[in-house]
Amino acid sequence: MAEPIPEIQLPPITILANGSNDAEREANLKTVLSSPGYPETLFMLVEVFERRVEDVLLDYTRDSVAVRFRIDGVWHEFPPRDRVPGDYMLAVLKKIANLDHTDRRSKQSAEFGAKYRGSTMRLTLTTQGVRTGERVLLSIGYKGRDIEKFEDSTIRPAMLEQWVGLLRSPSGLVLTSAMPGDGKTTIWRCSLNAADRFVRDFIGFEDKRHSEPEVINVDVQTYDSSAGETPLKLLPQALLKQPDVLCLSDLVSGDVFDSFLDQAVDQQKFVIGHIPARSATEALVRVLALGTDPELLAKTVQGVLYQRVLRKLCDNCRQPYSPPPELLKQLGIRPGRVQTLYGEWQPPPPEMQVDEKGNPIEIPICPRCHGVGYQGRAAIYELLVVNDEIRDAIRRKADLAEMMTITSKAHVPLRDEGVVLVAKGVTSVEELQRVLQR
Ligand SMILES: [Zn+2]
């Protein structure tokens, strides 16, 4: 008699399938339960959740599926999967997202949910046929992952105090800035949370297409940029509510922005805006490049807070070392200040990966970061407090190079802020270098 095939022990994930009604959601889930791709899908999701992967990219080519995971903002290549099981898995993912699994050409996108270890994740599946096959992006939203308050971030207390002071200015303008995909939500939400939302009335102007999550006590109005609308459409109506603070998370054009800055000058409103850039100084140059009136900007702007995100070393496996004096000198750390720096985990050299008989031994992988060496993120900040010299440079629309010469005297460089985190062992020299080169 043949041995019974042992049943596969499925991981403890509950899939919350998508569908237009309960019956459809139930039917979609029921369909995939018996699919050969179902166990494979669950095992992949477990790996994704355990590693706290933010995005999964699957590239389908003729014979195989290339797999990439984005963890703490960095893409990692994983072993490719065979095409056939990969196809089954994709069919399952599409079904639970309520997409047409037979359509491998059109761009399709939808959400579904999953429960694992007491947390509920929202997953967005986007598929698109490409020349070589099909490209699949699975983005995972983890609840409560973003920092809400600067107090929980790595900003220096003295800098935070200065920034909060600027955020409480009675009128004028402050800007937040970061590179696209570099924690805009965090710097925006933390800044609004640090402003005095309970004393003054705030109105937020958000693009429907990429609106930021709500902040308590900010009355958010949305416009639809895909229909050609701008925040200007909402401004007259919003002003009837007599707000004190106008929050613009997307600066779309100089004309629109001028209308907000006019409010800051004539009506004593306070404006908070966000613009993507590579530094606080570049943020100012970019606002000018939108066609904003230089005189208005010079008159109103008080300061810019810029953020750049870096990965934290995994505190379970980071490796201490005594930094050579040249390195300390390079970093600008005074001799004797720091005895130990930390680097990311490295596997032992090949000669140590065998026993006395020359047989390979298994190298244990850190259970917390799964061998990546980093886990979680921190940020470095640059605060530019605008002084008269900078105002003059704005008035004459100085270019980036000149502006940087002027602002370099007014703030601590981002690099030095990063060195503080290196000296504290929060991150590594290599990670700081990687982030500064971006
Ligand atoms: Zn680790």
Short mmCIF file of C-alpha atoms and ligand atoms in Angstrom, two decimals:
data_model
loop_
_atom_site.label_atom_id
_atom_site.label_comp_id
_atom_site.label_asym_id
_atom_site.label_seq_id
_atom_site.Cartn_x
_atom_site.Cartn_y
_atom_site.Cartn_z
CA MET A 1 0.00 0.00 0.00
CA ALA A 2 1.26 3.44 -0.93
CA GLU A 3 2.18 5.81 1.88
CA PRO A 4 -0.36 8.60 2.19
CA ILE A 5 1.05 11.91 0.99
CA PRO A 6 1.64 14.04 4.09
CA GLU A 7 -0.49 17.15 4.09
CA ILE A 8 1.46 20.37 3.86
CA GLN A 9 1.28 22.35 7.08
CA LEU A 10 0.13 25.76 5.85
CA PRO A 11 1.42 28.87 7.60
CA PRO A 12 -1.04 30.71 9.87
CA ILE A 13 -2.13 33.43 7.45
CA THR A 14 -5.71 34.48 6.90
CA ILE A 15 -6.35 35.88 3.45
CA LEU A 16 -8.95 38.61 3.15
CA ALA A 17 -9.90 38.31 -0.50
CA ASN A 18 -11.16 41.25 -2.53
CA GLY A 19 -14.49 41.32 -4.35
CA SER A 20 -17.41 43.64 -4.99
CA ASN A 21 -19.56 41.90 -2.33
CA ASP A 22 -19.30 39.24 0.37
CA ALA A 23 -20.38 36.44 -1.95
CA GLU A 24 -17.71 37.32 -4.50
CA ARG A 25 -15.01 37.65 -1.82
CA GLU A 26 -15.95 34.24 -0.46
CA ALA A 27 -16.04 32.69 -3.92
CA ASN A 28 -12.61 34.13 -4.81
CA LEU A 29 -11.09 32.70 -1.65
CA LYS A 30 -12.76 29.33 -2.17
CA THR A 31 -11.40 29.10 -5.70
CA VAL A 32 -7.79 29.53 -4.63
CA LEU A 33 -7.88 27.14 -1.64
CA SER A 34 -7.58 24.13 -3.93
CA SER A 35 -5.08 25.73 -6.31
CA PRO A 36 -1.58 24.24 -6.44
CA GLY A 37 -0.33 27.83 -6.15
CA TYR A 38 -2.00 28.47 -2.81
CA PRO A 39 0.61 26.97 -0.41
CA GLU A 40 3.40 28.65 -2.42
CA THR A 41 1.62 32.00 -2.14
CA LEU A 42 1.20 31.67 1.63
CA PHE A 43 4.84 30.68 2.12
CA MET A 44 5.96 33.67 0.13
CA LEU A 45 3.70 35.99 2.14
CA VAL A 46 5.11 34.64 5.41
CA GLU A 47 8.62 35.38 4.24
CA VAL A 48 7.52 38.84 3.12
CA PHE A 49 5.85 39.66 6.46
CA GLU A 50 8.65 38.19 8.58
CA ARG A 51 11.25 40.24 6.74
CA ARG A 52 9.01 43.31 6.79
CA VAL A 53 9.28 43.60 3.02
CA GLU A 54 7.68 46.78 1.66
CA ASP A 55 7.49 45.79 -2.00
CA VAL A 56 7.83 42.56 -3.93
CA LEU A 57 8.76 42.74 -7.60
CA LEU A 58 8.26 39.65 -9.72
CA ASP A 59 9.52 39.67 -13.29
CA TYR A 60 8.09 36.88 -15.41
CA THR A 61 10.23 35.82 -18.33
CA ARG A 62 9.99 32.73 -20.51
CA ASP A 63 11.48 30.19 -18.07
CA SER A 64 11.71 31.84 -14.72
CA VAL A 65 10.54 34.52 -12.37
CA ALA A 66 13.08 37.02 -11.00
CA VAL A 67 12.28 37.95 -7.41
CA ARG A 68 13.21 41.20 -5.69
CA PHE A 69 12.21 42.39 -2.23
CA ARG A 70 12.45 45.99 -1.03
CA ILE A 71 13.36 46.06 2.66
CA ASP A 72 13.80 49.38 4.47
CA GLY A 73 13.97 51.14 1.13
CA VAL A 74 16.66 48.93 -0.43
CA TRP A 75 16.05 46.32 -3.15
CA HIS A 76 17.46 42.84 -2.57
CA GLU A 77 17.69 40.12 -5.19
CA PHE A 78 16.32 36.71 -4.17
CA PRO A 79 16.70 33.34 -5.89
CA PRO A 80 14.50 33.15 -8.99
CA ARG A 81 11.51 30.84 -9.06
CA ASP A 82 10.51 28.39 -11.74
CA ARG A 83 8.00 29.71 -14.19
CA VAL A 84 5.24 27.13 -13.74
CA PRO A 85 4.84 27.36 -9.95
CA GLY A 86 5.35 31.10 -10.38
CA ASP A 87 2.37 31.19 -12.74
CA TYR A 88 0.18 29.32 -10.28
CA MET A 89 1.16 31.75 -7.56
CA LEU A 90 0.33 34.76 -9.73
CA ALA A 91 -3.05 33.29 -10.65
CA VAL A 92 -3.78 32.94 -6.92
CA LEU A 93 -2.67 36.50 -6.13
CA LYS A 94 -4.83 37.88 -8.95
CA LYS A 95 -7.84 35.89 -7.86
CA ILE A 96 -7.66 37.05 -4.24
CA ALA A 97 -7.22 40.63 -5.45
CA ASN A 98 -10.29 40.10 -7.67
CA LEU A 99 -8.32 40.72 -10.87
CA ASP A 100 -8.72 38.81 -14.14
CA HIS A 101 -6.11 36.06 -13.86
CA THR A 102 -6.42 35.17 -17.54
CA ASP A 103 -5.40 38.68 -18.59
CA ARG A 104 -1.61 38.89 -18.64
CA ARG A 105 -1.29 42.01 -20.74
CA SER A 106 -3.36 44.91 -19.45
CA LYS A 107 -2.35 46.91 -16.44
CA GLN A 108 -4.45 45.76 -13.51
CA SER A 109 -4.34 46.88 -9.89
CA ALA A 110 -6.33 46.04 -6.78
CA GLU A 111 -6.03 45.52 -3.05
CA PHE A 112 -6.54 42.62 -0.70
CA GLY A 113 -5.80 41.94 2.93
CA ALA A 114 -3.95 39.39 5.03
CA LYS A 115 -3.85 38.69 8.75
CA TYR A 116 -0.66 37.34 10.27
CA ARG A 117 0.44 37.19 13.91
CA GLY A 118 -2.30 39.53 15.06
CA SER A 119 -1.65 42.25 12.45
CA THR A 120 -3.68 43.04 9.39
CA MET A 121 -1.77 44.05 6.28
CA ARG A 122 -3.18 45.80 3.22
CA LEU A 123 -1.56 44.57 0.03
CA THR A 124 -1.76 46.25 -3.36
CA LEU A 125 -1.19 44.04 -6.38
CA THR A 126 -0.31 45.68 -9.70
CA THR A 127 0.33 43.60 -12.81
CA GLN A 128 1.33 44.69 -16.28
CA GLY A 129 2.30 42.79 -19.43
CA VAL A 130 5.78 43.74 -20.67
CA ARG A 131 7.83 42.73 -23.71
CA THR A 132 9.50 39.81 -21.91
CA GLY A 133 6.40 38.57 -20.09
CA GLU A 134 4.74 40.18 -17.12
CA ARG A 135 5.79 42.45 -14.32
CA VAL A 136 4.16 42.20 -10.91
CA LEU A 137 4.44 44.61 -8.00
CA LEU A 138 3.03 43.69 -4.62
CA SER A 139 3.16 46.56 -2.10
CA ILE A 140 2.57 45.86 1.56
CA GLY A 141 1.16 48.42 3.96
CA TYR A 142 2.04 47.83 7.61
CA LYS A 143 -0.19 49.61 10.08
CA GLY A 144 1.48 51.76 12.69
CA ARG A 145 4.85 51.53 11.04
CA ASP A 146 5.37 55.20 10.26
CA ILE A 147 6.63 57.47 12.98
CA GLU A 148 4.00 60.00 14.03
CA LYS A 149 6.03 62.21 16.33
CA PHE A 150 9.51 63.69 15.99
CA GLU A 151 10.15 62.60 19.58
CA ASP A 152 10.24 59.01 18.28
CA SER A 153 12.64 59.92 15.47
CA THR A 154 16.39 60.50 15.38
CA ILE A 155 16.18 64.29 15.09
CA ARG A 156 18.47 66.09 17.56
CA PRO A 157 16.48 67.70 20.40
CA ALA A 158 18.06 71.14 19.82
CA MET A 159 17.13 71.02 16.13
CA LEU A 160 13.62 69.89 16.95
CA GLU A 161 13.18 72.77 19.36
CA GLN A 162 14.23 75.22 16.65
CA TRP A 163 11.90 73.63 14.11
CA VAL A 164 8.95 73.66 16.50
CA GLY A 165 9.68 77.35 17.10
CA LEU A 166 9.44 77.99 13.36
CA LEU A 167 6.28 75.89 13.06
CA ARG A 168 4.64 78.17 15.60
CA SER A 169 5.39 81.37 13.72
CA PRO A 170 2.26 83.53 13.53
CA SER A 171 2.64 84.03 9.77
CA GLY A 172 4.97 83.30 6.89
CA LEU A 173 6.08 80.03 5.35
CA VAL A 174 8.00 76.92 6.31
CA LEU A 175 8.84 74.05 4.00
CA THR A 176 9.49 70.36 4.52
CA SER A 177 11.47 68.45 1.94
CA ALA A 178 12.71 64.95 1.12
CA MET A 179 13.54 63.00 -2.00
CA PRO A 180 10.58 61.21 -3.59
CA GLY A 181 9.94 57.97 -1.72
CA ASP A 182 12.15 59.05 1.17
CA GLY A 183 9.67 59.35 3.99
CA LYS A 184 7.56 62.34 2.93
CA THR A 185 4.63 61.08 4.97
CA THR A 186 6.79 60.91 8.09
CA ILE A 187 8.26 64.41 7.87
CA TRP A 188 4.91 65.89 6.88
CA ARG A 189 2.88 64.20 9.60
CA CYS A 190 5.50 64.75 12.29
CA SER A 191 5.70 68.44 11.37
CA LEU A 192 1.93 68.90 11.47
CA ASN A 193 1.80 67.00 14.74
CA ALA A 194 4.49 69.28 16.16
CA ALA A 195 2.65 72.45 15.11
CA ASP A 196 0.07 73.90 17.49
CA ARG A 197 -3.00 72.28 15.92
CA PHE A 198 -5.09 72.69 19.02
CA VAL A 199 -4.61 76.43 19.30
CA ARG A 200 -4.91 77.45 15.65
CA ASP A 201 -7.19 76.31 12.84
CA PHE A 202 -5.45 74.28 10.13
CA ILE A 203 -6.70 73.52 6.63
CA GLY A 204 -4.93 70.94 4.51
CA PHE A 205 -5.08 70.99 0.69
CA GLU A 206 -4.49 67.53 -0.69
CA ASP A 207 -4.42 66.03 -4.15
CA LYS A 208 -6.98 63.23 -4.29
CA ARG A 209 -4.47 61.07 -6.16
CA HIS A 210 -1.82 61.02 -3.48
CA SER A 211 -3.33 62.43 -0.37
CA GLU A 212 -1.51 62.02 2.92
CA PRO A 213 -3.05 60.14 5.86
CA GLU A 214 -5.17 62.32 8.12
CA VAL A 215 -3.74 64.29 11.02
CA ILE A 216 -5.96 65.10 13.98
CA ASN A 217 -7.30 68.67 13.94
CA VAL A 218 -6.33 69.37 10.36
CA ASP A 219 -9.38 69.96 8.19
CA VAL A 220 -8.41 68.33 4.88
CA GLN A 221 -9.91 69.47 1.57
CA THR A 222 -9.15 67.53 -1.59
CA TYR A 223 -8.81 68.55 -5.22
CA ASP A 224 -8.47 66.31 -8.24
CA SER A 225 -5.33 67.03 -10.25
CA SER A 226 -6.27 64.40 -12.85
CA ALA A 227 -9.31 66.59 -13.64
CA GLY A 228 -7.03 69.63 -13.99
CA GLU A 229 -7.90 71.00 -10.56
CA THR A 230 -5.40 72.78 -8.29
CA PRO A 231 -5.55 73.83 -4.63
CA LEU A 232 -6.69 77.26 -5.91
CA LYS A 233 -10.11 75.81 -6.58
CA LEU A 234 -10.51 75.19 -2.84
CA LEU A 235 -8.89 78.36 -1.53
CA PRO A 236 -11.84 80.85 -1.60
CA GLN A 237 -14.15 78.38 0.14
CA ALA A 238 -11.44 77.44 2.64
CA LEU A 239 -10.74 81.07 3.53
CA LEU A 240 -14.37 81.55 4.54
CA LYS A 241 -13.58 79.26 7.47
CA GLN A 242 -10.93 81.76 8.57
CA PRO A 243 -8.12 79.27 9.07
CA ASP A 244 -4.81 80.32 10.62
CA VAL A 245 -2.64 77.77 8.86
CA LEU A 246 -2.72 76.54 5.24
CA CYS A 247 -0.99 73.20 4.60
CA LEU A 248 0.00 72.32 1.04
CA SER A 249 1.57 68.88 0.71
CA ASP A 250 2.16 69.29 -3.05
CA LEU A 251 3.48 72.53 -4.51
CA VAL A 252 2.20 72.33 -8.06
CA SER A 253 2.98 75.67 -9.66
CA GLY A 254 4.35 79.08 -8.87
CA ASP A 255 1.05 80.83 -9.67
CA VAL A 256 -0.87 78.67 -7.24
CA PHE A 257 1.77 79.01 -4.59
CA ASP A 258 1.89 82.80 -4.99
CA SER A 259 -1.81 82.94 -4.09
CA PHE A 260 -1.07 81.10 -0.84
CA LEU A 261 1.93 83.31 -0.08
CA ASP A 262 -0.23 86.39 -0.72
CA GLN A 263 -2.42 85.13 2.12
CA ALA A 264 0.66 84.89 4.32
CA VAL A 265 1.59 88.49 3.58
CA ASP A 266 -1.82 90.20 3.44
CA GLN A 267 -3.86 88.11 5.85
CA GLN A 268 -1.16 86.99 8.29
CA LYS A 269 -1.73 83.33 7.47
CA PHE A 270 0.92 80.73 8.14
CA VAL A 271 1.72 78.36 5.26
CA ILE A 272 3.36 74.93 5.53
CA GLY A 273 4.43 73.35 2.24
CA HIS A 274 6.29 70.30 1.02
CA ILE A 275 8.57 70.04 -2.02
CA PRO A 276 10.77 67.10 -3.11
CA ALA A 277 14.49 67.96 -3.30
CA ARG A 278 17.97 66.66 -2.50
CA SER A 279 18.72 69.19 0.23
CA ALA A 280 17.12 72.03 2.16
CA THR A 281 18.89 74.52 -0.10
CA GLU A 282 17.72 72.78 -3.25
CA ALA A 283 14.16 72.92 -1.90
CA LEU A 284 14.34 76.73 -2.04
CA VAL A 285 15.78 76.67 -5.56
CA ARG A 286 13.03 74.30 -6.65
CA VAL A 287 10.29 76.52 -5.26
CA LEU A 288 11.75 79.36 -7.33
CA ALA A 289 11.95 77.08 -10.37
CA LEU A 290 8.18 76.53 -10.12
CA GLY A 291 7.81 80.18 -11.03
CA THR A 292 7.08 81.42 -7.52
CA ASP A 293 7.52 85.18 -7.09
CA PRO A 294 11.03 85.57 -5.58
CA GLU A 295 10.01 88.65 -3.60
CA LEU A 296 7.04 86.85 -2.04
CA LEU A 297 9.16 83.83 -1.19
CA ALA A 298 11.96 85.94 0.28
CA LYS A 299 9.47 87.88 2.38
CA THR A 300 7.67 84.86 3.81
CA VAL A 301 10.02 81.87 4.12
CA GLN A 302 11.28 81.19 7.65
CA GLY A 303 12.93 77.82 7.29
CA VAL A 304 13.22 74.45 5.59
CA LEU A 305 13.47 71.06 7.27
CA TYR A 306 14.99 68.41 5.05
CA GLN A 307 14.99 64.67 5.76
CA ARG A 308 16.95 61.75 4.40
CA VAL A 309 16.22 58.20 5.48
CA LEU A 310 18.84 55.58 6.29
CA ARG A 311 18.74 52.01 7.54
CA LYS A 312 19.45 51.16 11.16
CA LEU A 313 21.91 48.40 11.91
CA CYS A 314 20.22 45.30 13.27
CA ASP A 315 20.99 45.54 16.99
CA ASN A 316 20.98 41.78 17.30
CA CYS A 317 23.86 41.14 14.90
CA ARG A 318 25.74 44.42 14.34
CA GLN A 319 29.47 43.91 14.69
CA PRO A 320 31.62 46.17 16.88
CA TYR A 321 35.09 47.26 15.77
CA SER A 322 37.73 49.72 16.90
CA PRO A 323 37.84 52.44 14.28
CA PRO A 324 41.32 53.25 12.96
CA PRO A 325 42.38 56.86 13.67
CA GLU A 326 42.25 57.77 9.94
CA LEU A 327 38.58 56.78 9.79
CA LEU A 328 37.75 58.88 12.82
CA LYS A 329 39.60 61.78 11.26
CA GLN A 330 37.68 61.33 8.01
CA LEU A 331 34.41 61.32 9.89
CA GLY A 332 35.45 64.39 11.86
CA ILE A 333 35.21 62.58 15.20
CA ARG A 334 37.71 63.88 17.75
CA PRO A 335 40.33 61.28 18.81
CA GLY A 336 39.32 59.46 21.97
CA ARG A 337 35.64 60.42 21.60
CA VAL A 338 34.50 57.04 20.31
CA GLN A 339 36.11 53.66 21.10
CA THR A 340 33.72 51.47 19.15
CA LEU A 341 31.85 51.77 15.89
CA TYR A 342 29.52 49.16 14.46
CA GLY A 343 29.29 47.54 11.07
CA GLU A 344 26.78 45.25 9.44
CA TRP A 345 27.06 41.53 10.03
CA GLN A 346 29.49 39.77 7.69
CA PRO A 347 29.68 36.02 7.22
CA PRO A 348 32.97 34.56 8.50
CA PRO A 349 35.73 34.17 5.87
CA PRO A 350 35.55 30.93 3.80
CA GLU A 351 38.31 29.17 5.83
CA MET A 352 36.15 29.56 8.94
CA GLN A 353 33.09 28.11 7.23
CA VAL A 354 34.39 24.54 7.48
CA ASP A 355 35.08 22.24 10.41
CA GLU A 356 38.52 20.64 11.18
CA LYS A 357 37.83 17.95 8.58
CA GLY A 358 37.08 20.50 5.89
CA ASN A 359 33.33 19.85 5.86
CA PRO A 360 31.18 22.92 5.40
CA ILE A 361 29.46 24.07 8.57
CA GLU A 362 26.22 25.93 8.71
CA ILE A 363 26.56 29.62 9.47
CA PRO A 364 23.68 30.75 11.66
CA ILE A 365 21.64 33.57 10.18
CA CYS A 366 20.35 36.32 12.46
CA PRO A 367 16.69 35.57 13.18
CA ARG A 368 15.82 39.24 13.52
CA CYS A 369 17.06 40.70 10.22
CA HIS A 370 17.36 37.38 8.33
CA GLY A 371 20.95 38.14 7.42
CA VAL A 372 20.33 41.57 5.89
CA GLY A 373 22.31 43.28 8.67
CA TYR A 374 19.89 46.17 8.94
CA GLN A 375 16.45 46.49 10.38
CA GLY A 376 14.22 49.51 10.55
CA ARG A 377 14.94 53.06 9.53
CA ALA A 378 16.16 56.29 11.00
CA ALA A 379 16.50 59.69 9.42
CA ILE A 380 19.00 62.51 9.30
CA TYR A 381 17.77 66.06 9.17
CA GLU A 382 19.00 69.36 7.87
CA LEU A 383 17.38 72.49 9.24
CA LEU A 384 17.90 75.68 7.31
CA VAL A 385 16.80 78.78 9.18
CA VAL A 386 16.48 81.51 6.58
CA ASN A 387 18.51 84.63 7.36
CA ASP A 388 18.81 87.96 5.56
CA GLU A 389 21.69 86.83 3.38
CA ILE A 390 19.63 83.87 2.16
CA ARG A 391 16.63 86.15 1.57
CA ASP A 392 18.77 88.36 -0.67
CA ALA A 393 19.92 85.31 -2.61
CA ILE A 394 16.27 84.26 -3.09
CA ARG A 395 15.35 87.77 -4.32
CA ARG A 396 17.99 87.62 -7.04
CA LYS A 397 17.14 83.98 -7.86
CA ALA A 398 20.64 82.74 -7.13
CA ASP A 399 21.47 79.38 -8.68
CA LEU A 400 21.98 76.23 -6.64
CA ALA A 401 25.78 76.53 -6.45
CA GLU A 402 25.68 80.10 -5.12
CA MET A 403 22.80 79.33 -2.82
CA MET A 404 24.73 76.39 -1.36
CA THR A 405 27.77 78.55 -0.66
CA ILE A 406 25.54 80.95 1.26
CA THR A 407 23.49 78.36 3.15
CA SER A 408 26.54 76.28 4.10
CA LYS A 409 27.34 78.96 6.68
CA ALA A 410 23.83 78.71 8.11
CA HIS A 411 23.43 75.05 9.00
CA VAL A 412 25.15 71.82 9.97
CA PRO A 413 25.75 69.65 6.88
CA LEU A 414 23.63 66.52 6.53
CA ARG A 415 26.79 64.43 6.62
CA ASP A 416 27.66 65.62 10.15
CA GLU A 417 24.16 64.75 11.32
CA GLY A 418 24.75 61.27 9.91
CA VAL A 419 28.11 60.92 11.67
CA VAL A 420 26.28 61.41 14.98
CA LEU A 421 24.21 58.29 14.20
CA VAL A 422 27.34 56.38 13.16
CA ALA A 423 29.09 57.33 16.42
CA LYS A 424 26.05 56.15 18.38
CA GLY A 425 26.11 52.81 16.57
CA VAL A 426 22.67 53.38 15.06
CA THR A 427 23.99 52.93 11.55
CA SER A 428 27.22 52.05 9.73
CA VAL A 429 29.75 54.19 7.87
CA GLU A 430 28.86 52.28 4.69
CA GLU A 431 25.15 52.96 5.02
CA LEU A 432 25.78 56.65 5.61
CA GLN A 433 27.95 56.79 2.50
CA ARG A 434 25.31 55.01 0.45
CA VAL A 435 22.63 57.42 1.56
CA LEU A 436 24.72 60.55 1.04
CA GLN A 437 25.54 59.51 -2.52
CA ARG A 438 21.91 59.25 -3.51
ZN ZN B 1 20.42 40.87 12.46
#
